[in-house]
Amino acid sequence: MPVLRLRADTEAALIEALPMLRATDEDGAPCWMTAGPLCDLDPIGPLALTAPVVDPETGEVTEPAVVDERFHANIRGPRRGSDPAEWAAIVEAAAPYTLSEVNNPRRRFML
């Protein structure tokens, strides 16, 4: 299945672009639909680009991690048997936020 890797300045931008991937939790609060009939979604948020450097003797962080504070998410789909038009709508809505080249993805879907 293809994976769309997304980056937006804010989570609100992705919420506005992808309302079809929103749901409500058991308390009635809005949330991302991480697994649905059409696709899987991994909302990441800020993304660590590098790990912190830690002194092995003291455990002290000598260089902090480099973090991209923008909102990141991965979408994997479409699921077998899902409506192709619904998947096309997601791909189109996500297009302004889709990263075209990701040489070393920091997070991957687990099988």
Tab-separated table of N, CA, C and O in Angstrom:
chain	number	residue	atom	x	y	z
A	1	MET	N	0.833	-1.181	0.000
A	1	MET	CA	0.000	0.000	0.000
A	1	MET	C	0.877	1.243	0.000
A	1	MET	O	1.860	1.301	0.725
A	2	PRO	N	0.501	2.233	-0.770
A	2	PRO	CA	1.276	3.478	-0.743
A	2	PRO	C	1.107	4.223	0.578
A	2	PRO	O	0.098	4.073	1.263
A	3	VAL	N	2.108	5.005	0.919
A	3	VAL	CA	2.062	5.826	2.124
A	3	VAL	C	2.231	7.288	1.714
A	3	VAL	O	3.177	7.625	1.011
A	4	LEU	N	1.301	8.123	2.162
A	4	LEU	CA	1.424	9.567	1.990
A	4	LEU	C	2.067	10.110	3.253
A	4	LEU	O	1.560	9.895	4.349
A	5	ARG	N	3.170	10.800	3.110
A	5	ARG	CA	3.846	11.421	4.253
A	5	ARG	C	3.532	12.913	4.191
A	5	ARG	O	3.865	13.569	3.207
A	6	LEU	N	2.874	13.405	5.236
A	6	LEU	CA	2.358	14.768	5.240
A	6	LEU	C	3.084	15.655	6.246
A	6	LEU	O	3.510	15.181	7.302
A	7	ARG	N	3.165	16.952	5.899
A	7	ARG	CA	3.702	17.944	6.818
A	7	ARG	C	2.913	19.234	6.601
A	7	ARG	O	2.757	19.688	5.475
A	8	ALA	N	2.408	19.795	7.701
A	8	ALA	CA	1.685	21.062	7.662
A	8	ALA	C	2.222	21.948	8.773
A	8	ALA	O	2.798	21.450	9.747
A	9	ASP	N	2.012	23.242	8.633
A	9	ASP	CA	2.479	24.154	9.680
A	9	ASP	C	1.805	23.862	11.012
A	9	ASP	O	2.428	23.991	12.066
A	10	THR	N	0.515	23.459	10.965
A	10	THR	CA	-0.233	23.173	12.192
A	10	THR	C	-1.128	21.958	11.989
A	10	THR	O	-1.481	21.615	10.843
A	11	GLU	N	-1.519	21.348	13.088
A	11	GLU	CA	-2.478	20.248	13.012
A	11	GLU	C	-3.808	20.758	12.471
A	11	GLU	O	-4.487	20.070	11.707
A	12	ALA	N	-4.176	21.977	12.833
A	12	ALA	CA	-5.441	22.552	12.368
A	12	ALA	C	-5.515	22.592	10.844
A	12	ALA	O	-6.586	22.396	10.266
A	13	ALA	N	-4.390	22.824	10.180
A	13	ALA	CA	-4.375	22.850	8.720
A	13	ALA	C	-4.745	21.484	8.149
A	13	ALA	O	-5.520	21.392	7.194
A	14	LEU	N	-4.214	20.415	8.749
A	14	LEU	CA	-4.564	19.074	8.273
A	14	LEU	C	-5.996	18.708	8.644
A	14	LEU	O	-6.678	18.025	7.880
A	15	ILE	N	-6.452	19.158	9.789
A	15	ILE	CA	-7.844	18.903	10.179
A	15	ILE	C	-8.781	19.541	9.152
A	15	ILE	O	-9.758	18.921	8.718
A	16	GLU	N	-8.468	20.762	8.745
A	16	GLU	CA	-9.305	21.450	7.756
A	16	GLU	C	-9.265	20.740	6.403
A	16	GLU	O	-10.278	20.621	5.724
A	17	ALA	N	-8.083	20.256	6.006
A	17	ALA	CA	-7.933	19.606	4.707
A	17	ALA	C	-8.522	18.200	4.667
A	17	ALA	O	-8.983	17.758	3.618
A	18	LEU	N	-8.504	17.501	5.806
A	18	LEU	CA	-8.878	16.081	5.829
A	18	LEU	C	-9.999	15.781	6.834
A	18	LEU	O	-9.859	14.897	7.681
A	19	PRO	N	-11.138	16.461	6.738
A	19	PRO	CA	-12.213	16.205	7.701
A	19	PRO	C	-12.747	14.781	7.618
A	19	PRO	O	-13.299	14.266	8.595
A	20	MET	N	-12.547	14.124	6.472
A	20	MET	CA	-13.021	12.747	6.300
A	20	MET	C	-12.234	11.755	7.155
A	20	MET	O	-12.643	10.613	7.320
A	21	LEU	N	-11.130	12.189	7.737
A	21	LEU	CA	-10.324	11.317	8.596
A	21	LEU	C	-10.478	11.677	10.070
A	21	LEU	O	-9.663	11.287	10.901
A	22	ARG	N	-11.523	12.409	10.386
A	22	ARG	CA	-11.797	12.803	11.761
A	22	ARG	C	-12.969	11.995	12.300
A	22	ARG	O	-13.844	11.552	11.564
A	23	ALA	N	-12.983	11.811	13.599
A	23	ALA	CA	-14.044	11.072	14.289
A	23	ALA	C	-14.191	11.673	15.677
A	23	ALA	O	-13.577	12.700	15.988
A	24	THR	N	-14.995	11.042	16.514
A	24	THR	CA	-15.090	11.439	17.920
A	24	THR	C	-14.755	10.233	18.774
A	24	THR	O	-15.087	9.094	18.428
A	25	ASP	N	-14.082	10.484	19.888
A	25	ASP	CA	-13.726	9.386	20.788
A	25	ASP	C	-14.905	9.057	21.702
A	25	ASP	O	-15.981	9.638	21.590
A	26	GLU	N	-14.689	8.122	22.626
A	26	GLU	CA	-15.766	7.664	23.511
A	26	GLU	C	-16.300	8.763	24.418
A	26	GLU	O	-17.412	8.678	24.929
A	27	ASP	N	-15.526	9.821	24.606
A	27	ASP	CA	-15.973	10.966	25.414
A	27	ASP	C	-16.602	12.066	24.564
A	27	ASP	O	-16.965	13.121	25.086
A	28	GLY	N	-16.699	11.840	23.262
A	28	GLY	CA	-17.289	12.823	22.374
A	28	GLY	C	-16.325	13.891	21.884
A	28	GLY	O	-16.736	14.837	21.222
A	29	ALA	N	-15.041	13.736	22.192
A	29	ALA	CA	-14.035	14.710	21.758
A	29	ALA	C	-13.574	14.383	20.338
A	29	ALA	O	-13.439	13.213	19.979
A	30	PRO	N	-13.313	15.397	19.515
A	30	PRO	CA	-12.819	15.128	18.159
A	30	PRO	C	-11.421	14.512	18.200
A	30	PRO	O	-10.610	14.844	19.057
A	31	CYS	N	-11.170	13.606	17.265
A	31	CYS	CA	-9.876	12.927	17.191
A	31	CYS	C	-9.640	12.455	15.765
A	31	CYS	O	-10.540	12.466	14.934
A	32	TRP	N	-8.426	12.030	15.503
A	32	TRP	CA	-8.111	11.422	14.211
A	32	TRP	C	-8.613	9.991	14.183
A	32	TRP	O	-8.514	9.270	15.187
A	33	MET	N	-9.126	9.545	13.059
A	33	MET	CA	-9.529	8.154	12.866
A	33	MET	C	-8.287	7.412	12.368
A	33	MET	O	-7.910	7.515	11.199
A	34	THR	N	-7.611	6.717	13.272
A	34	THR	CA	-6.319	6.117	12.932
A	34	THR	C	-6.446	4.834	12.120
A	34	THR	O	-5.505	4.468	11.418
A	35	ALA	N	-7.556	4.157	12.210
A	35	ALA	CA	-7.783	2.952	11.407
A	35	ALA	C	-9.237	2.966	10.971
A	35	ALA	O	-10.130	3.052	11.803
A	36	GLY	N	-9.445	2.932	9.681
A	36	GLY	CA	-10.808	2.975	9.172
A	36	GLY	C	-10.956	2.071	7.975
A	36	GLY	O	-10.013	1.381	7.576
A	37	PRO	N	-12.110	2.085	7.371
A	37	PRO	CA	-12.359	1.201	6.237
A	37	PRO	C	-11.586	1.592	4.981
A	37	PRO	O	-11.415	0.784	4.087
A	38	LEU	N	-11.087	2.821	4.943
A	38	LEU	CA	-10.405	3.308	3.749
A	38	LEU	C	-8.882	3.291	3.874
A	38	LEU	O	-8.174	2.971	2.930
A	39	CYS	N	-8.364	3.648	5.076
A	39	CYS	CA	-6.917	3.785	5.228
A	39	CYS	C	-6.537	3.782	6.705
A	39	CYS	O	-7.398	3.787	7.578
A	40	ASP	N	-5.234	3.774	6.952
A	40	ASP	CA	-4.666	3.925	8.291
A	40	ASP	C	-4.016	5.298	8.370
A	40	ASP	O	-3.450	5.775	7.391
A	41	LEU	N	-4.069	5.910	9.546
A	41	LEU	CA	-3.471	7.227	9.749
A	41	LEU	C	-2.594	7.183	10.991
A	41	LEU	O	-3.001	6.673	12.032
A	42	ASP	N	-1.392	7.712	10.867
A	42	ASP	CA	-0.470	7.837	11.996
A	42	ASP	C	-0.209	9.325	12.218
A	42	ASP	O	0.634	9.918	11.547
A	43	PRO	N	-0.980	9.973	13.126
A	43	PRO	CA	-0.715	11.379	13.416
A	43	PRO	C	0.527	11.483	14.288
A	43	PRO	O	0.580	10.951	15.389
A	44	ILE	N	1.550	12.156	13.801
A	44	ILE	CA	2.843	12.193	14.474
A	44	ILE	C	3.024	13.461	15.293
A	44	ILE	O	3.503	13.431	16.412
A	45	GLY	N	2.665	14.603	14.731
A	45	GLY	CA	2.933	15.883	15.388
A	45	GLY	C	4.349	16.320	15.071
A	45	GLY	O	4.865	16.045	13.987
A	46	PRO	N	5.039	16.998	16.006
A	46	PRO	CA	6.434	17.369	15.772
A	46	PRO	C	7.272	16.101	15.545
A	46	PRO	O	7.006	15.048	16.140
A	47	LEU	N	8.263	16.210	14.690
A	47	LEU	CA	9.042	15.045	14.291
A	47	LEU	C	10.513	15.245	14.620
A	47	LEU	O	11.122	16.237	14.193
A	48	ALA	N	11.080	14.323	15.388
A	48	ALA	CA	12.514	14.376	15.696
A	48	ALA	C	13.294	13.997	14.444
A	48	ALA	O	13.109	12.923	13.887
A	49	LEU	N	14.148	14.908	14.000
A	49	LEU	CA	14.960	14.659	12.812
A	49	LEU	C	16.272	13.980	13.162
A	49	LEU	O	16.811	13.217	12.368
A	50	THR	N	16.780	14.286	14.357
A	50	THR	CA	17.985	13.619	14.851
A	50	THR	C	17.785	13.322	16.330
A	50	THR	O	17.055	14.024	17.025
A	51	ALA	N	18.442	12.305	16.789
A	51	ALA	CA	18.391	11.958	18.215
A	51	ALA	C	19.338	12.866	18.992
A	51	ALA	O	20.307	13.398	18.428
A	52	PRO	N	19.066	13.056	20.278
A	52	PRO	CA	20.012	13.842	21.072
A	52	PRO	C	21.326	13.081	21.233
A	52	PRO	O	21.354	11.857	21.171
A	53	VAL	N	22.397	13.820	21.431
A	53	VAL	CA	23.697	13.205	21.716
A	53	VAL	C	23.840	13.192	23.237
A	53	VAL	O	23.705	14.220	23.898
A	54	VAL	N	24.098	12.010	23.784
A	54	VAL	CA	24.173	11.838	25.230
A	54	VAL	C	25.566	11.360	25.612
A	54	VAL	O	26.113	10.443	24.995
A	55	ASP	N	26.127	11.984	26.633
A	55	ASP	CA	27.420	11.548	27.161
A	55	ASP	C	27.206	10.191	27.819
A	55	ASP	O	26.424	10.059	28.764
A	56	PRO	N	27.894	9.143	27.338
A	56	PRO	CA	27.662	7.803	27.874
A	56	PRO	C	28.078	7.638	29.334
A	56	PRO	O	27.563	6.766	30.035
A	57	GLU	N	28.974	8.468	29.795
A	57	GLU	CA	29.433	8.339	31.175
A	57	GLU	C	28.509	9.026	32.161
A	57	GLU	O	28.256	8.515	33.250
A	58	THR	N	28.000	10.201	31.776
A	58	THR	CA	27.185	10.973	32.721
A	58	THR	C	25.686	10.890	32.421
A	58	THR	O	24.868	11.202	33.276
A	59	GLY	N	25.339	10.497	31.193
A	59	GLY	CA	23.936	10.489	30.801
A	59	GLY	C	23.422	11.881	30.463
A	59	GLY	O	22.236	12.059	30.165
A	60	GLU	N	24.301	12.864	30.482
A	60	GLU	CA	23.918	14.249	30.195
A	60	GLU	C	23.795	14.455	28.686
A	60	GLU	O	24.609	13.966	27.905
A	61	VAL	N	22.761	15.174	28.283
A	61	VAL	CA	22.569	15.509	26.875
A	61	VAL	C	23.563	16.601	26.509
A	61	VAL	O	23.551	17.685	27.082
A	62	THR	N	24.446	16.277	25.559
A	62	THR	CA	25.445	17.255	25.136
A	62	THR	C	24.989	18.033	23.910
A	62	THR	O	25.457	19.140	23.683
A	63	GLU	N	24.119	17.450	23.118
A	63	GLU	CA	23.502	18.127	21.978
A	63	GLU	C	22.039	17.706	21.943
A	63	GLU	O	21.737	16.511	21.895
A	64	PRO	N	21.122	18.671	21.965
A	64	PRO	CA	19.712	18.295	21.939
A	64	PRO	C	19.303	17.731	20.579
A	64	PRO	O	19.981	17.950	19.573
A	65	ALA	N	18.204	17.018	20.572
A	65	ALA	CA	17.646	16.507	19.323
A	65	ALA	C	17.238	17.687	18.449
A	65	ALA	O	16.890	18.757	18.940
A	66	VAL	N	17.290	17.475	17.152
A	66	VAL	CA	16.765	18.457	16.205
A	66	VAL	C	15.341	18.032	15.898
A	66	VAL	O	15.106	16.901	15.466
A	67	VAL	N	14.390	18.940	16.158
A	67	VAL	CA	12.970	18.615	15.999
A	67	VAL	C	12.326	19.590	15.017
A	67	VAL	O	12.506	20.800	15.129
A	68	ASP	N	11.591	19.048	14.076
A	68	ASP	CA	10.772	19.863	13.174
A	68	ASP	C	9.426	20.015	13.869
A	68	ASP	O	8.691	19.042	14.032
A	69	GLU	N	9.112	21.203	14.324
A	69	GLU	CA	7.936	21.445	15.157
A	69	GLU	C	6.620	21.456	14.384
A	69	GLU	O	5.548	21.520	14.987
A	70	ARG	N	6.671	21.389	13.065
A	70	ARG	CA	5.436	21.354	12.289
A	70	ARG	C	4.701	20.042	12.550
A	70	ARG	O	5.235	19.123	13.157
A	71	PHE	N	3.448	19.939	12.085
A	71	PHE	CA	2.644	18.748	12.315
A	71	PHE	C	2.853	17.760	11.174
A	71	PHE	O	2.734	18.114	10.004
A	72	HIS	N	3.176	16.541	11.530
A	72	HIS	CA	3.424	15.475	10.562
A	72	HIS	C	2.408	14.356	10.748
A	72	HIS	O	1.946	14.105	11.871
A	73	ALA	N	2.105	13.667	9.657
A	73	ALA	CA	1.221	12.501	9.710
A	73	ALA	C	1.548	11.613	8.512
A	73	ALA	O	2.043	12.087	7.485
A	74	ASN	N	1.280	10.328	8.660
A	74	ASN	CA	1.416	9.375	7.567
A	74	ASN	C	0.053	8.739	7.327
A	74	ASN	O	-0.655	8.408	8.283
A	75	ILE	N	-0.290	8.580	6.063
A	75	ILE	CA	-1.537	7.900	5.690
A	75	ILE	C	-1.170	6.734	4.795
A	75	ILE	O	-0.446	6.891	3.805
A	76	ARG	N	-1.691	5.546	5.122
A	76	ARG	CA	-1.448	4.357	4.306
A	76	ARG	C	-2.786	3.853	3.781
A	76	ARG	O	-3.712	3.627	4.551
A	77	GLY	N	-2.856	3.680	2.496
A	77	GLY	CA	-4.099	3.198	1.912
A	77	GLY	C	-3.947	3.079	0.409
A	77	GLY	O	-2.868	3.291	-0.124
A	78	PRO	N	-4.976	2.772	-0.276
A	78	PRO	CA	-6.312	2.424	0.205
A	78	PRO	C	-6.382	0.960	0.607
A	78	PRO	O	-5.609	0.135	0.129
A	79	ARG	N	-7.321	0.676	1.473
A	79	ARG	CA	-7.550	-0.729	1.841
A	79	ARG	C	-8.212	-1.456	0.672
A	79	ARG	O	-8.934	-0.861	-0.107
A	80	ARG	N	-7.956	-2.729	0.591
A	80	ARG	CA	-8.550	-3.555	-0.453
A	80	ARG	C	-10.081	-3.480	-0.351
A	80	ARG	O	-10.641	-3.589	0.735
A	81	GLY	N	-10.715	-3.227	-1.476
A	81	GLY	CA	-12.168	-3.190	-1.516
A	81	GLY	C	-12.771	-1.834	-1.183
A	81	GLY	O	-13.985	-1.674	-1.211
A	82	SER	N	-11.937	-0.848	-0.861
A	82	SER	CA	-12.468	0.470	-0.520
A	82	SER	C	-12.828	1.230	-1.800
A	82	SER	O	-12.410	0.880	-2.900
A	83	ASP	N	-13.592	2.274	-1.636
A	83	ASP	CA	-14.061	3.081	-2.762
A	83	ASP	C	-12.908	3.901	-3.337
A	83	ASP	O	-12.348	4.753	-2.647
A	84	PRO	N	-12.537	3.677	-4.603
A	84	PRO	CA	-11.431	4.421	-5.209
A	84	PRO	C	-11.664	5.936	-5.230
A	84	PRO	O	-10.717	6.709	-5.099
A	85	ALA	N	-12.907	6.359	-5.379
A	85	ALA	CA	-13.202	7.798	-5.398
A	85	ALA	C	-12.928	8.425	-4.031
A	85	ALA	O	-12.431	9.559	-3.953
A	86	GLU	N	-13.220	7.709	-2.950
A	86	GLU	CA	-12.936	8.230	-1.605
A	86	GLU	C	-11.432	8.350	-1.388
A	86	GLU	O	-10.961	9.324	-0.795
A	87	TRP	N	-10.666	7.370	-1.847
A	87	TRP	CA	-9.217	7.435	-1.720
A	87	TRP	C	-8.670	8.596	-2.550
A	87	TRP	O	-7.814	9.355	-2.100
A	88	ALA	N	-9.175	8.764	-3.763
A	88	ALA	CA	-8.738	9.862	-4.616
A	88	ALA	C	-9.015	11.212	-3.951
A	88	ALA	O	-8.205	12.144	-4.060
A	89	ALA	N	-10.125	11.322	-3.243
A	89	ALA	CA	-10.457	12.570	-2.542
A	89	ALA	C	-9.438	12.861	-1.435
A	89	ALA	O	-9.049	14.017	-1.228
A	90	ILE	N	-9.005	11.822	-0.724
A	90	ILE	CA	-7.991	12.000	0.320
A	90	ILE	C	-6.670	12.426	-0.300
A	90	ILE	O	-6.014	13.364	0.170
A	91	VAL	N	-6.256	11.747	-1.350
A	91	VAL	CA	-4.988	12.077	-2.019
A	91	VAL	C	-5.020	13.518	-2.509
A	91	VAL	O	-4.053	14.273	-2.329
A	92	GLU	N	-6.133	13.938	-3.101
A	92	GLU	CA	-6.247	15.309	-3.602
A	92	GLU	C	-6.214	16.325	-2.465
A	92	GLU	O	-5.524	17.340	-2.546
A	93	ALA	N	-6.951	16.055	-1.382
A	93	ALA	CA	-6.985	16.987	-0.252
A	93	ALA	C	-5.633	17.079	0.444
A	93	ALA	O	-5.253	18.135	0.957
A	94	ALA	N	-4.890	15.985	0.449
A	94	ALA	CA	-3.585	15.943	1.118
A	94	ALA	C	-2.459	16.476	0.249
A	94	ALA	O	-1.369	16.761	0.756
A	95	ALA	N	-2.706	16.654	-1.037
A	95	ALA	CA	-1.640	17.018	-1.983
A	95	ALA	C	-0.804	18.232	-1.552
A	95	ALA	O	0.426	18.178	-1.650
A	96	PRO	N	-1.405	19.317	-1.052
A	96	PRO	CA	-0.560	20.462	-0.672
A	96	PRO	C	0.387	20.170	0.498
A	96	PRO	O	1.338	20.911	0.718
A	97	TYR	N	0.135	19.095	1.216
A	97	TYR	CA	0.925	18.759	2.405
A	97	TYR	C	1.788	17.513	2.212
A	97	TYR	O	2.533	17.132	3.110
A	98	THR	N	1.674	16.870	1.052
A	98	THR	CA	2.373	15.620	0.807
A	98	THR	C	3.832	15.883	0.444
A	98	THR	O	4.127	16.695	-0.432
A	99	LEU	N	4.727	15.209	1.144
A	99	LEU	CA	6.156	15.317	0.864
A	99	LEU	C	6.468	14.391	-0.307
A	99	LEU	O	6.151	13.203	-0.270
A	100	SER	N	7.099	14.925	-1.327
A	100	SER	CA	7.347	14.117	-2.518
A	100	SER	C	8.565	13.208	-2.364
A	100	SER	O	8.611	12.129	-2.931
A	101	GLU	N	9.549	13.656	-1.592
A	101	GLU	CA	10.741	12.826	-1.402
A	101	GLU	C	11.071	12.721	0.078
A	101	GLU	O	11.285	13.730	0.743
A	102	VAL	N	11.070	11.507	0.559
A	102	VAL	CA	11.468	11.236	1.940
A	102	VAL	C	12.493	10.112	1.853
A	102	VAL	O	12.145	8.957	1.648
A	103	ASN	N	13.762	10.477	1.970
A	103	ASN	CA	14.825	9.493	1.799
A	103	ASN	C	14.950	8.540	2.974
A	103	ASN	O	15.290	7.384	2.807
A	104	ASN	N	14.687	9.028	4.158
A	104	ASN	CA	14.838	8.208	5.355
A	104	ASN	C	13.669	8.487	6.292
A	104	ASN	O	13.783	9.286	7.210
A	105	PRO	N	12.522	7.828	6.054
A	105	PRO	CA	11.363	8.097	6.907
A	105	PRO	C	11.685	7.853	8.368
A	105	PRO	O	12.301	6.847	8.736
A	106	ARG	N	11.275	8.808	9.226
A	106	ARG	CA	11.549	8.699	10.650
A	106	ARG	C	10.554	7.785	11.346
A	106	ARG	O	10.831	7.271	12.415
A	107	ARG	N	9.342	7.646	10.784
A	107	ARG	CA	8.340	6.727	11.343
A	107	ARG	C	7.731	5.953	10.209
A	107	ARG	O	7.451	6.475	9.159
A	108	ARG	N	7.522	4.669	10.474
A	108	ARG	CA	6.940	3.792	9.460
A	108	ARG	C	5.778	3.033	10.081
A	108	ARG	O	5.748	2.798	11.276
A	109	PHE	N	4.855	2.610	9.225
A	109	PHE	CA	3.789	1.732	9.683
A	109	PHE	C	4.383	0.363	9.952
A	109	PHE	O	5.238	-0.121	9.222
A	110	MET	N	3.930	-0.266	11.015
A	110	MET	CA	4.385	-1.615	11.335
A	110	MET	C	3.378	-2.602	10.759
A	110	MET	O	2.183	-2.369	10.819
A	111	LEU	N	3.846	-3.680	10.196
A	111	LEU	CA	2.949	-4.702	9.634
A	111	LEU	C	2.512	-5.664	10.690
A	111	LEU	O	3.061	-5.895	11.663
